[in-house]
mmCIF file of C-alpha atoms in Angstrom:
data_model
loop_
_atom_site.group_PDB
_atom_site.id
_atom_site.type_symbol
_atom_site.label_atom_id
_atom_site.label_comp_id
_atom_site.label_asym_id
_atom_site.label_seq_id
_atom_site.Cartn_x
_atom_site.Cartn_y
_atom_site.Cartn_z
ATOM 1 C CA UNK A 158 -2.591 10.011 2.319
ATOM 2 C CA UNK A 159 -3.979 6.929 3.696
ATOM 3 C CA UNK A 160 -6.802 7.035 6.121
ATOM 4 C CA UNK A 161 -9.036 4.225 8.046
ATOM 5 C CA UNK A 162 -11.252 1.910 6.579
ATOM 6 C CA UNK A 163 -14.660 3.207 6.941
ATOM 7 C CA UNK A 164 -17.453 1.220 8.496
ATOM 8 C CA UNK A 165 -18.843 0.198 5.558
ATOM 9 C CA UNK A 166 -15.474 -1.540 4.448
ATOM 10 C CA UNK A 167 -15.003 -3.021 7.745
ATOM 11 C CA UNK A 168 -18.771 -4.216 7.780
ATOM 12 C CA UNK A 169 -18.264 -5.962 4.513
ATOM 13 C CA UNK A 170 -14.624 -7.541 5.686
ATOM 14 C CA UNK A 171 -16.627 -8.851 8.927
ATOM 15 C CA UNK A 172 -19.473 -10.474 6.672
ATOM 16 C CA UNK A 173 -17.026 -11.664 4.400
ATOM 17 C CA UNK A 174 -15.654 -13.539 7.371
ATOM 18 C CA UNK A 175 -19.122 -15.101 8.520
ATOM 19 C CA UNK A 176 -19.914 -16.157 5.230
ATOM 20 C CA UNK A 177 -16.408 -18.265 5.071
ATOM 21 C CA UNK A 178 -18.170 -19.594 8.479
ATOM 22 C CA UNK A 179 -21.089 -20.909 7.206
ATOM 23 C CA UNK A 180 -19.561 -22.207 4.215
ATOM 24 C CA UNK A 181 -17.346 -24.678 6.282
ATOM 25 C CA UNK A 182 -19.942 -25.623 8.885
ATOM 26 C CA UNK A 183 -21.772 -26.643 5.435
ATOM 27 C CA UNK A 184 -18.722 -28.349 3.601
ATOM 28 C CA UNK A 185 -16.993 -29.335 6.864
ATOM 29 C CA UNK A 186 -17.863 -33.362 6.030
ATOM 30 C CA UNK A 187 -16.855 -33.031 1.940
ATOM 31 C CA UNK A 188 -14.067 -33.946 0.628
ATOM 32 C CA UNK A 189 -11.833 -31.595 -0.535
ATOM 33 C CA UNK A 190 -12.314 -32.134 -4.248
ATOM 34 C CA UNK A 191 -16.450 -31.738 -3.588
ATOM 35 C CA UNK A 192 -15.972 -28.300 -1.836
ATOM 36 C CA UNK A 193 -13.825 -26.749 -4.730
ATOM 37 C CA UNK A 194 -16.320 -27.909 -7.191
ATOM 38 C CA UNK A 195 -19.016 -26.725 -4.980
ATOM 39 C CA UNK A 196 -17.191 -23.886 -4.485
ATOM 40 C CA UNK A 197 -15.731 -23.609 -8.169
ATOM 41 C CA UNK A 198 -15.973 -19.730 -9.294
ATOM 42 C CA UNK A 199 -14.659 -18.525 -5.759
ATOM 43 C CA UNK A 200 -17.071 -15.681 -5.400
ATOM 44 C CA UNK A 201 -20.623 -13.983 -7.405
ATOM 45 C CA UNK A 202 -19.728 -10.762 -7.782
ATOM 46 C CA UNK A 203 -22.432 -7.951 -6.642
ATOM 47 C CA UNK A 204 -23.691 -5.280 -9.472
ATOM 48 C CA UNK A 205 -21.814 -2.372 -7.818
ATOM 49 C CA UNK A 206 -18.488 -4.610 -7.343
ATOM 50 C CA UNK A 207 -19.045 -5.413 -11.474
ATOM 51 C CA UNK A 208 -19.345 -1.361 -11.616
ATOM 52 C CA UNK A 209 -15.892 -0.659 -9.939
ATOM 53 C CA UNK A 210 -14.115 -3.336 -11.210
ATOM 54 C CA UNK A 211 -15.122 -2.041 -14.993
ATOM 55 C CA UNK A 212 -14.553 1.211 -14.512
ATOM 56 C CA UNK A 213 -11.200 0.814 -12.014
ATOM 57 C CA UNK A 214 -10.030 -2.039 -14.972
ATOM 58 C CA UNK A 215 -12.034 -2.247 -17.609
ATOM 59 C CA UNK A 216 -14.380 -4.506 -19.038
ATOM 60 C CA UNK A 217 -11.917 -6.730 -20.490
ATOM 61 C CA UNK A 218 -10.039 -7.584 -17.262
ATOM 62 C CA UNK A 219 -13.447 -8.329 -15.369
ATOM 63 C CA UNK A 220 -14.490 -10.452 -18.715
ATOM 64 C CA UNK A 221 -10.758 -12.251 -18.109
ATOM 65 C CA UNK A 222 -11.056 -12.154 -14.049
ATOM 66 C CA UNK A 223 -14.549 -14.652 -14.123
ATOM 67 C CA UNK A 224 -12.817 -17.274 -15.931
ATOM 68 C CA UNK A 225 -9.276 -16.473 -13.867
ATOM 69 C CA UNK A 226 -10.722 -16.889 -10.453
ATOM 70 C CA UNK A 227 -12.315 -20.483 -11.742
ATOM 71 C CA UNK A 228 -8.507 -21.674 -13.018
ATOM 72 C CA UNK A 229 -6.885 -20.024 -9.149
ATOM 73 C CA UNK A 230 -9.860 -22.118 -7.614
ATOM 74 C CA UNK A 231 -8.643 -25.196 -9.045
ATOM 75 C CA UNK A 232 -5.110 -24.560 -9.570
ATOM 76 C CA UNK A 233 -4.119 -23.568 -5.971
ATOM 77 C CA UNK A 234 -7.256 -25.412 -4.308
ATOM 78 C CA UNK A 235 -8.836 -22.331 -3.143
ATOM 79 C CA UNK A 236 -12.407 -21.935 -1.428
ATOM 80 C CA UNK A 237 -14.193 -19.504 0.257
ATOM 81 C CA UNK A 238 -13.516 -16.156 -1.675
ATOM 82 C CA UNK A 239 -14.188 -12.570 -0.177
ATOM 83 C CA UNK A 240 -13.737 -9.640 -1.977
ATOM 84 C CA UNK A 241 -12.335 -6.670 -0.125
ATOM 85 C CA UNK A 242 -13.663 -3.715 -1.653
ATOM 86 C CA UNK A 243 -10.261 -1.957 -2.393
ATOM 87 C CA UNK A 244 -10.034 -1.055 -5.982
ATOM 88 C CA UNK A 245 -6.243 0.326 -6.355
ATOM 89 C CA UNK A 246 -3.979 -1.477 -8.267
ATOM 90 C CA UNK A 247 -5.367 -5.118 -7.338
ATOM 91 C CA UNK A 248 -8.522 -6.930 -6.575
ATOM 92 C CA UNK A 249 -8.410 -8.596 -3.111
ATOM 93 C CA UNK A 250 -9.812 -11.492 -2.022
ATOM 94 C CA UNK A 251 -9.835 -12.967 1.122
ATOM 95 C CA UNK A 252 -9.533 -17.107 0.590
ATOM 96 C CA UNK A 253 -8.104 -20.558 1.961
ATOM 97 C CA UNK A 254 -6.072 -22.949 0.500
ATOM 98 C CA UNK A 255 -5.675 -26.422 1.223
ATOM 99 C CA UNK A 256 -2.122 -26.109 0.276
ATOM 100 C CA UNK A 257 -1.642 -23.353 2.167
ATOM 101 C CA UNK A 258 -4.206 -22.553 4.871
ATOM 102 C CA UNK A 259 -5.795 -18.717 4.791
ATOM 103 C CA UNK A 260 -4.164 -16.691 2.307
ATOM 104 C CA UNK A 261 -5.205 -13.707 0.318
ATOM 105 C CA UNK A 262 -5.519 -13.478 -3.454
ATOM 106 C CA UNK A 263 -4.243 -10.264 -5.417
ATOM 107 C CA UNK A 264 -5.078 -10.234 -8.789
ATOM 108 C CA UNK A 265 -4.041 -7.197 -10.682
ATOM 109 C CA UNK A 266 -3.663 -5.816 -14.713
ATOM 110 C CA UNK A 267 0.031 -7.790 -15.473
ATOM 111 C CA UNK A 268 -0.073 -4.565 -17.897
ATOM 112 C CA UNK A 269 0.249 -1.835 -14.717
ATOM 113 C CA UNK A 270 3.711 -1.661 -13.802
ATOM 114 C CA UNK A 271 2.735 -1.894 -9.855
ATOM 115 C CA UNK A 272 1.642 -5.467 -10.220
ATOM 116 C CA UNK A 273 5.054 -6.655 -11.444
ATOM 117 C CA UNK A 274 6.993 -4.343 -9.045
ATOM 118 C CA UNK A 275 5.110 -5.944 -6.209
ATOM 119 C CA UNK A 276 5.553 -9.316 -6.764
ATOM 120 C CA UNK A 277 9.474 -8.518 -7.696
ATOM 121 C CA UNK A 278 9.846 -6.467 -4.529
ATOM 122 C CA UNK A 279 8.182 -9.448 -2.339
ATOM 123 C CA UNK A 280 10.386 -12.491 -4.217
ATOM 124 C CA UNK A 281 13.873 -10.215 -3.294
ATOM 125 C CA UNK A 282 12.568 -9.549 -0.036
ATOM 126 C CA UNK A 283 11.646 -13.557 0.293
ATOM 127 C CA UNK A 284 10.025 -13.579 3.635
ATOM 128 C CA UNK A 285 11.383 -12.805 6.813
ATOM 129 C CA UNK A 286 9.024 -9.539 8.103
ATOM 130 C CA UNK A 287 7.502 -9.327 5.321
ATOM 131 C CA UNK A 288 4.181 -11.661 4.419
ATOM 132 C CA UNK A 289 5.166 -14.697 2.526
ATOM 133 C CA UNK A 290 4.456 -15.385 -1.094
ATOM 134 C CA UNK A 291 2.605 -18.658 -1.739
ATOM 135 C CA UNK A 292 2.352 -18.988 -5.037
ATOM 136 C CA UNK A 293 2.895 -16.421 -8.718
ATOM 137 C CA UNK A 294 0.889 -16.175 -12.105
ATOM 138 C CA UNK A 295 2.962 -13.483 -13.229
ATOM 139 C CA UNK A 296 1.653 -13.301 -16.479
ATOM 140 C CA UNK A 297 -1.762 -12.782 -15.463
ATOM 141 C CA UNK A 298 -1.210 -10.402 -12.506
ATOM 142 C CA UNK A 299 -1.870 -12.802 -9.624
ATOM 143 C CA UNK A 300 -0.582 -13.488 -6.015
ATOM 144 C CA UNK A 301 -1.270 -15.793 -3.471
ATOM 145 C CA UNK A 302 0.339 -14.380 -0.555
ATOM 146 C CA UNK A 303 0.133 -15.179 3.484
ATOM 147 C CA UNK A 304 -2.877 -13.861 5.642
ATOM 148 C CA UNK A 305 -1.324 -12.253 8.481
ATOM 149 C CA UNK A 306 -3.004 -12.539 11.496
ATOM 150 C CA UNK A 307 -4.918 -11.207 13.571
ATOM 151 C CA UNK A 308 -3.576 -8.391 10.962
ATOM 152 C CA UNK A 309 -4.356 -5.753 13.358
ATOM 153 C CA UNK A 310 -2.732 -2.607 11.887
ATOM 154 C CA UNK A 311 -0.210 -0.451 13.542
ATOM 155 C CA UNK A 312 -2.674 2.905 13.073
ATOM 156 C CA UNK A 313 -4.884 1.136 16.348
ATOM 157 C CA UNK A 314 -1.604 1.080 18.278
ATOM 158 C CA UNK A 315 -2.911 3.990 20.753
ATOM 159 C CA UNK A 316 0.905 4.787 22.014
ATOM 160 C CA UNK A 317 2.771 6.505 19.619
ATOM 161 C CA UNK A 318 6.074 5.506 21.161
ATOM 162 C CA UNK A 319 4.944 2.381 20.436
ATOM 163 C CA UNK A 320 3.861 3.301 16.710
ATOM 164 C CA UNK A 321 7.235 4.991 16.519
ATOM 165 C CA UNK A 322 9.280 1.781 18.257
ATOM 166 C CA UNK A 323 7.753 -0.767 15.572
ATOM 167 C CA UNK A 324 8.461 1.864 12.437
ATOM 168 C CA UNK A 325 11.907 1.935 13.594
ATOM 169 C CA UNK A 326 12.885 -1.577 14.125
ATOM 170 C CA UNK A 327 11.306 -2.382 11.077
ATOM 171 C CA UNK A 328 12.788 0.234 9.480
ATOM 172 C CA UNK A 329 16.543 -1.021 10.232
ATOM 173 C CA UNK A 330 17.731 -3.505 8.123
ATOM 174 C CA UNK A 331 14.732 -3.483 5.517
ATOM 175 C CA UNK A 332 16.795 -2.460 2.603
ATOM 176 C CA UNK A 333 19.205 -4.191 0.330
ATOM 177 C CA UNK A 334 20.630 -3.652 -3.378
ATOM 178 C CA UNK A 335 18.423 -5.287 -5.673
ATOM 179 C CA UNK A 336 20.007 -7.481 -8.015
ATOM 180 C CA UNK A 337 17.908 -5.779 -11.451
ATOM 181 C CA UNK A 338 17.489 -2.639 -10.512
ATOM 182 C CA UNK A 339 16.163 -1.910 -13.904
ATOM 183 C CA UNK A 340 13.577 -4.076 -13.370
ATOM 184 C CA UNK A 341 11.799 -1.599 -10.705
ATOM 185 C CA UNK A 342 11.160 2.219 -11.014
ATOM 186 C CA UNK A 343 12.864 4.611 -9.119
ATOM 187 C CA UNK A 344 11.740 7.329 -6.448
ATOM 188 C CA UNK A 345 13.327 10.456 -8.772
ATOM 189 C CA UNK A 346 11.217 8.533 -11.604
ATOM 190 C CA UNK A 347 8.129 8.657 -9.351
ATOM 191 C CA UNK A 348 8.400 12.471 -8.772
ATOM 192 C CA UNK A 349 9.531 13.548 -12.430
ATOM 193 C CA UNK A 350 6.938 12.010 -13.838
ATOM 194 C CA UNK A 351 4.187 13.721 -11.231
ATOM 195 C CA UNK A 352 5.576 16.675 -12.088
ATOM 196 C CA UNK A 353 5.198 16.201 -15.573
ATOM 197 C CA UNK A 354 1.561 15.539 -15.208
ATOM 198 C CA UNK A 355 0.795 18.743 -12.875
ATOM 199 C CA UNK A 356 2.305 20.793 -15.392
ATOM 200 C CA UNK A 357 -0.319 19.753 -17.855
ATOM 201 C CA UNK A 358 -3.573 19.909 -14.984
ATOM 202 C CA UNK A 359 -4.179 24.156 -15.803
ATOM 203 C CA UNK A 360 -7.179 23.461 -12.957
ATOM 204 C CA UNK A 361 -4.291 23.103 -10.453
ATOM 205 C CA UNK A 362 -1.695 25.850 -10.623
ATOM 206 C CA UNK A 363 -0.887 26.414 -7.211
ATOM 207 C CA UNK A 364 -0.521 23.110 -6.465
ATOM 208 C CA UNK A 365 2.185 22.487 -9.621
ATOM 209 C CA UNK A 366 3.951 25.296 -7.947
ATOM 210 C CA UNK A 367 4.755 23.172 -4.895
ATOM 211 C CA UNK A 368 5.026 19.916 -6.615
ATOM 212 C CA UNK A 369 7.875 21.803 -8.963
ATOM 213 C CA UNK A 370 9.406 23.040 -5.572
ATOM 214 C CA UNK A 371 9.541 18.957 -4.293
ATOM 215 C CA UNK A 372 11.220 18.060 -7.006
ATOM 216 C CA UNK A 373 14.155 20.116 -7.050
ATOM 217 C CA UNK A 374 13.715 19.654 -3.344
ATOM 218 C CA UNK A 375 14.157 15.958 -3.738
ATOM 219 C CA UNK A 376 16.919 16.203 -6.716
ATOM 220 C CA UNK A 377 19.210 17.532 -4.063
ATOM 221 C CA UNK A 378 18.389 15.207 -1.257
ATOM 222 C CA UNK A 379 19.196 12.166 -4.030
ATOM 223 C CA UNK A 380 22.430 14.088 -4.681
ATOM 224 C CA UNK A 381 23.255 13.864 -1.093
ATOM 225 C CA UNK A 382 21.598 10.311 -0.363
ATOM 226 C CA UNK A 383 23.282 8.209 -3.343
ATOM 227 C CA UNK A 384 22.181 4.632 -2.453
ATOM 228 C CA UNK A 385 20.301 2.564 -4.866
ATOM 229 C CA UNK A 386 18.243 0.234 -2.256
ATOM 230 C CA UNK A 387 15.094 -1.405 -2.889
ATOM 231 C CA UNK A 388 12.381 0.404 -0.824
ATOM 232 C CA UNK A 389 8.899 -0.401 0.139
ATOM 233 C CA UNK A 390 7.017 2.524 -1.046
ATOM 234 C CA UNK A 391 4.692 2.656 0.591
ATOM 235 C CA UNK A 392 5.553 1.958 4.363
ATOM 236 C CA UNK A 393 3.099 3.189 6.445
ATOM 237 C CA UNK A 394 0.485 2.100 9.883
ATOM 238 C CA UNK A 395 -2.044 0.374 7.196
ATOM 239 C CA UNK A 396 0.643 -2.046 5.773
ATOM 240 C CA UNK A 397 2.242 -2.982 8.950
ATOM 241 C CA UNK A 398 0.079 -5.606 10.798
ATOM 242 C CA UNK A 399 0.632 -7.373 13.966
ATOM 243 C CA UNK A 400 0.908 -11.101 13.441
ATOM 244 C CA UNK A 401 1.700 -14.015 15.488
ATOM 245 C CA UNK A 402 3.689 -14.023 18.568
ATOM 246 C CA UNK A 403 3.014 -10.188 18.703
ATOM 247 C CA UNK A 404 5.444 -9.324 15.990
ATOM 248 C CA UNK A 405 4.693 -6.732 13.347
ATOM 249 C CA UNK A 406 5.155 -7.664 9.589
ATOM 250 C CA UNK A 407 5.131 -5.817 6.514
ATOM 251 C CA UNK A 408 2.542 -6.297 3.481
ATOM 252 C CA UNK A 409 1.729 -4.484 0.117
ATOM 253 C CA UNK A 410 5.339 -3.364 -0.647
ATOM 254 C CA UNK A 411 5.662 -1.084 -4.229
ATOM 255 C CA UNK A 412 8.914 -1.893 -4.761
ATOM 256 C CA UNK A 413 10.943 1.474 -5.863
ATOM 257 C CA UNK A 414 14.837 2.340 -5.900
ATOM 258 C CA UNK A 415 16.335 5.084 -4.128
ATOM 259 C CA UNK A 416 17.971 5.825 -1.161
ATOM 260 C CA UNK A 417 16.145 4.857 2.367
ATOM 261 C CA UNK A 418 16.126 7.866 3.530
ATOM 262 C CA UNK A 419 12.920 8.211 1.003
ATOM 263 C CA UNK A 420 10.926 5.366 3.111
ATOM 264 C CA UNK A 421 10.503 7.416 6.022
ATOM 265 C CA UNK A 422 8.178 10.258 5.398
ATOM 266 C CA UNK A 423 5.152 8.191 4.479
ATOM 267 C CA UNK A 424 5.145 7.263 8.044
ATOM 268 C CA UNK A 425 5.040 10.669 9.035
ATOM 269 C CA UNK A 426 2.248 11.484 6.058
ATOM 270 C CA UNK A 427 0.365 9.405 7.874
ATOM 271 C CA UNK A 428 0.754 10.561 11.448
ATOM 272 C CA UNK A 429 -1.033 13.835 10.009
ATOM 273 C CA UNK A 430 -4.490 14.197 11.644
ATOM 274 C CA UNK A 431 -7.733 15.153 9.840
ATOM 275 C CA UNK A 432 -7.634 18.442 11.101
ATOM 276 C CA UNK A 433 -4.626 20.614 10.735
ATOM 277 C CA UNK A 434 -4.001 22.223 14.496
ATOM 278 C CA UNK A 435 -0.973 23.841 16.204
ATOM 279 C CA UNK A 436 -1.336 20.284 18.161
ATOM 280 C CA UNK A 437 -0.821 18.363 14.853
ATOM 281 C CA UNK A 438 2.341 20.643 14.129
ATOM 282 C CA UNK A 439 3.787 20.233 17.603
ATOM 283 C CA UNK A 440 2.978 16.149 17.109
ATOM 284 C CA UNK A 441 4.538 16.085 13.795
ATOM 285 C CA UNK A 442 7.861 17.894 15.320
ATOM 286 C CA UNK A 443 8.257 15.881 17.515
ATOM 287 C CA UNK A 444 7.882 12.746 15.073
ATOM 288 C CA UNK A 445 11.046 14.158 13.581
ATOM 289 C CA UNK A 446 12.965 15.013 16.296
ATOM 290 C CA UNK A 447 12.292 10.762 17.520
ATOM 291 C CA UNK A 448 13.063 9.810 14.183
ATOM 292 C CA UNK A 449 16.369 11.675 13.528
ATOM 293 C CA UNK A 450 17.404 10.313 17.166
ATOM 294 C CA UNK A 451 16.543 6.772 16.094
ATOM 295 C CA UNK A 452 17.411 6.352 12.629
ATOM 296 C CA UNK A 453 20.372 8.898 12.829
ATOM 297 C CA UNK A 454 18.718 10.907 9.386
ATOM 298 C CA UNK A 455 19.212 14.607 10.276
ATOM 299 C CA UNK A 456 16.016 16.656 10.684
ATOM 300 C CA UNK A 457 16.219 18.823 7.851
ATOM 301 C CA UNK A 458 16.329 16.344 5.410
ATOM 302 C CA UNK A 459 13.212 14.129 7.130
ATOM 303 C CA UNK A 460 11.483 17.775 6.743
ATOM 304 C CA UNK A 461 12.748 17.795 2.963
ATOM 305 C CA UNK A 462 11.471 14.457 2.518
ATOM 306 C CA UNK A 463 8.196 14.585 4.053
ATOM 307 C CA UNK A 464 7.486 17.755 2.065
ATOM 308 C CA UNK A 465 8.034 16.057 -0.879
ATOM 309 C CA UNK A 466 6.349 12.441 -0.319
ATOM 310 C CA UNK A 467 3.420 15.287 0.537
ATOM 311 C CA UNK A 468 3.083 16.884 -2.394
ATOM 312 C CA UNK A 469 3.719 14.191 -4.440
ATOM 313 C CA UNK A 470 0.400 12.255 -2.227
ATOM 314 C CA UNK A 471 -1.703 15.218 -3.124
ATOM 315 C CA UNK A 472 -1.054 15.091 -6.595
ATOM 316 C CA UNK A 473 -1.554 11.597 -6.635
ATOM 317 C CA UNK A 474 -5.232 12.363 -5.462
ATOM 318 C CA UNK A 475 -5.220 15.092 -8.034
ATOM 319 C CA UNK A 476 -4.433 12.009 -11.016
ATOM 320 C CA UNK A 477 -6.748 9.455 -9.258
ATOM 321 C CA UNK A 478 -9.483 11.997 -9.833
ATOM 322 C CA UNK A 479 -10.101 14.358 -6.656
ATOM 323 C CA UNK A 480 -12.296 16.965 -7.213
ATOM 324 C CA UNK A 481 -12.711 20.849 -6.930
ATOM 325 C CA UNK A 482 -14.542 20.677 -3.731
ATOM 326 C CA UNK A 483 -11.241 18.490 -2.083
ATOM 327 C CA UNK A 484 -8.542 21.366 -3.597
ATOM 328 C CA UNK A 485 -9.179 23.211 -0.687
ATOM 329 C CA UNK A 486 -8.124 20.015 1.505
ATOM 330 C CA UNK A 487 -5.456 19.117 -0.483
ATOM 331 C CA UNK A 488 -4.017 22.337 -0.711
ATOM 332 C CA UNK A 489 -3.984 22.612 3.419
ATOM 333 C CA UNK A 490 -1.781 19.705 3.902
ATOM 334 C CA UNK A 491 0.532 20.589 1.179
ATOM 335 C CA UNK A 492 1.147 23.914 2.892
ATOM 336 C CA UNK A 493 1.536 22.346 6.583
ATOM 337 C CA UNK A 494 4.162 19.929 4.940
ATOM 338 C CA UNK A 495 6.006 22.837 3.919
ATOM 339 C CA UNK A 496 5.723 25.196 7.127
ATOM 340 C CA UNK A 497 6.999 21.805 8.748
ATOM 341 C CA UNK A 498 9.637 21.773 6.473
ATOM 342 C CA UNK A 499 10.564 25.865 6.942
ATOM 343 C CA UNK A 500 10.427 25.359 10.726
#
């Protein structure tokens, strides 16, 4: 499940910003050849970031990443680097081009399969909602994509009609056949393979059990649902952002084949509060009552699904390397997925 930046993130975004201040009111006069070279390198990297870049990529990539950032610099006239401390599947750096104006710079392992379905999933979608793609190394991982701005995210959207309204209309029309659909995994493929690895984790029996029960779960809604569309993945509050002109677009896509009805729940996953109340059940309900209304997907199977994008999350966490002391967590919203599913 996603959750908020902390304040410490959004501290560190918000210096990141002043710095890229003071660095123009300095450089404002050069020429733009003297403030790449002045700038060449992009950005000194603190001890920790060193620390979770090795140990998120190894010490290969961040060997590699010094002497990449230097080529992007020059190669796509970039200045002003700040790192956003997100360690996933990407680095992320805050930057401006002079080809391109403010931009940000993803720079992944080319060797993880989620850097090559992301750039594939943003060249098919080619624009339009989604946040445009300047410029591709694919061979080394790297994307220079559009800043959206002001890139407030649709989680501070107070109303949740509202929340609801954007998903929606974003929502219809978003999927389309890819042309190699070979070329990106699929959404059975993502939950097999889970499974697969729960069955191994002995520490985590109980929660096998239900991610076993998702996938047969999700088997038969894939029987039923038969389309091969490309789908986000990962369409949630955190990767819709408003831009200009007040309209919301989409970032960060994973790129993965199924039907659509599979790029709903994560939406709902991530309507689910912090603390697990009769409130948050009656809330959730209600999400899937607006949503079958809207979208015209039955209830039951927007149950189905969210019960099995939920599982699937909490194993996820499980894999990325939660702890004993956050089974207990874990385990709660598993089972409130599932008494939303049985209601």
């Amino acid at each position: 499940m996603e959750i908020s930046p902390s304040l410490e993130i959004i501290t560190i975004i918000v210096d990141g910003f002043r710095r890229r201040k003071n660095i123009f009111a300095i450089l404002e006069k050069r020429s733009g050849k003297q403030r790449r070279m002045m700038m060449m390198g992009g950005y000194v990297f603190r001890s920790d970031e060193q620390e979770r870049i090795t140990s998120r990529f190894g010490g290969d990539f961040y060997g590699k990443l010094v002497g990449d950032l230097d080529v992007y610099t020059e190669k796509w006239r970039l200045d002003a680097l700040s790192l956003i401390p997100s360690y996933s599947a990407n680095l992320v750096f805050l930057c401006h081009s002079e080809d391109y104006g403010d931009a940000v710079l993803k720079i992944g392992d080319p060797a993880f399969p989620e850097t090559r379905s992301e750039y594939l999933a943003l060249r098919h979608f080619d624009g339009g909602r989604f946040c445009r793609v300047f410029a591709v190394d694919a061979d080394k991982g790297a994307l220079l994509i559009e800043h959206v701005k002001p890139g407030i995210p649709l989680r501070k959207e107070l109303s949740l009609d509202k929340r609801l309204s954007v998903f929606c209309s974003l929502y219809r029309g978003l999927h389309a056949e890819p042309a190699e659909p070979e070329r990106f995994p699929s959404y059975t493929g993502w939950v097999n393979r889970i499974t697969e690895y729960m069955s191994q984790r002995q520490d985590c029996v109980e929660l096998y059990e239900h991610m076993k029960k998702a996938r047969e779960i999700c088997l038969e809604v894939a029987r039923r649902y038969t389309q091969k569309m490309l789908l986000h993945g990962d369409f949630h509050h955190d990767n819709i952002l408003l831009g200009a002109g007040g309209e919301y677009r989409i970032i960060d896509p994973k790129g993965v084949v199924g039907d659509p009805v599979f790029d709903v729940p994560r939406f709902i996953l991530n309507e689910f509060d912090n603390e697990i109340t009769d409130g948050l059940f009656d809330k959730i309900n209600s999400i899937v009552m607006a949503l079958e209304e809207s979208l015209r997907i039955p209830q039951g199977i927007l149950r189905k699904c969210l019960y099995v994008e939920t599982a699937m999350g909490m194993c996820w966490c499980v894999e990325s390397g939660a702890g004993p002391e956050e089974m207990a967590k874990l385990m709660q919203t598993v089972v409130f997925a599932e008494a939303v599913l049985n209601h």
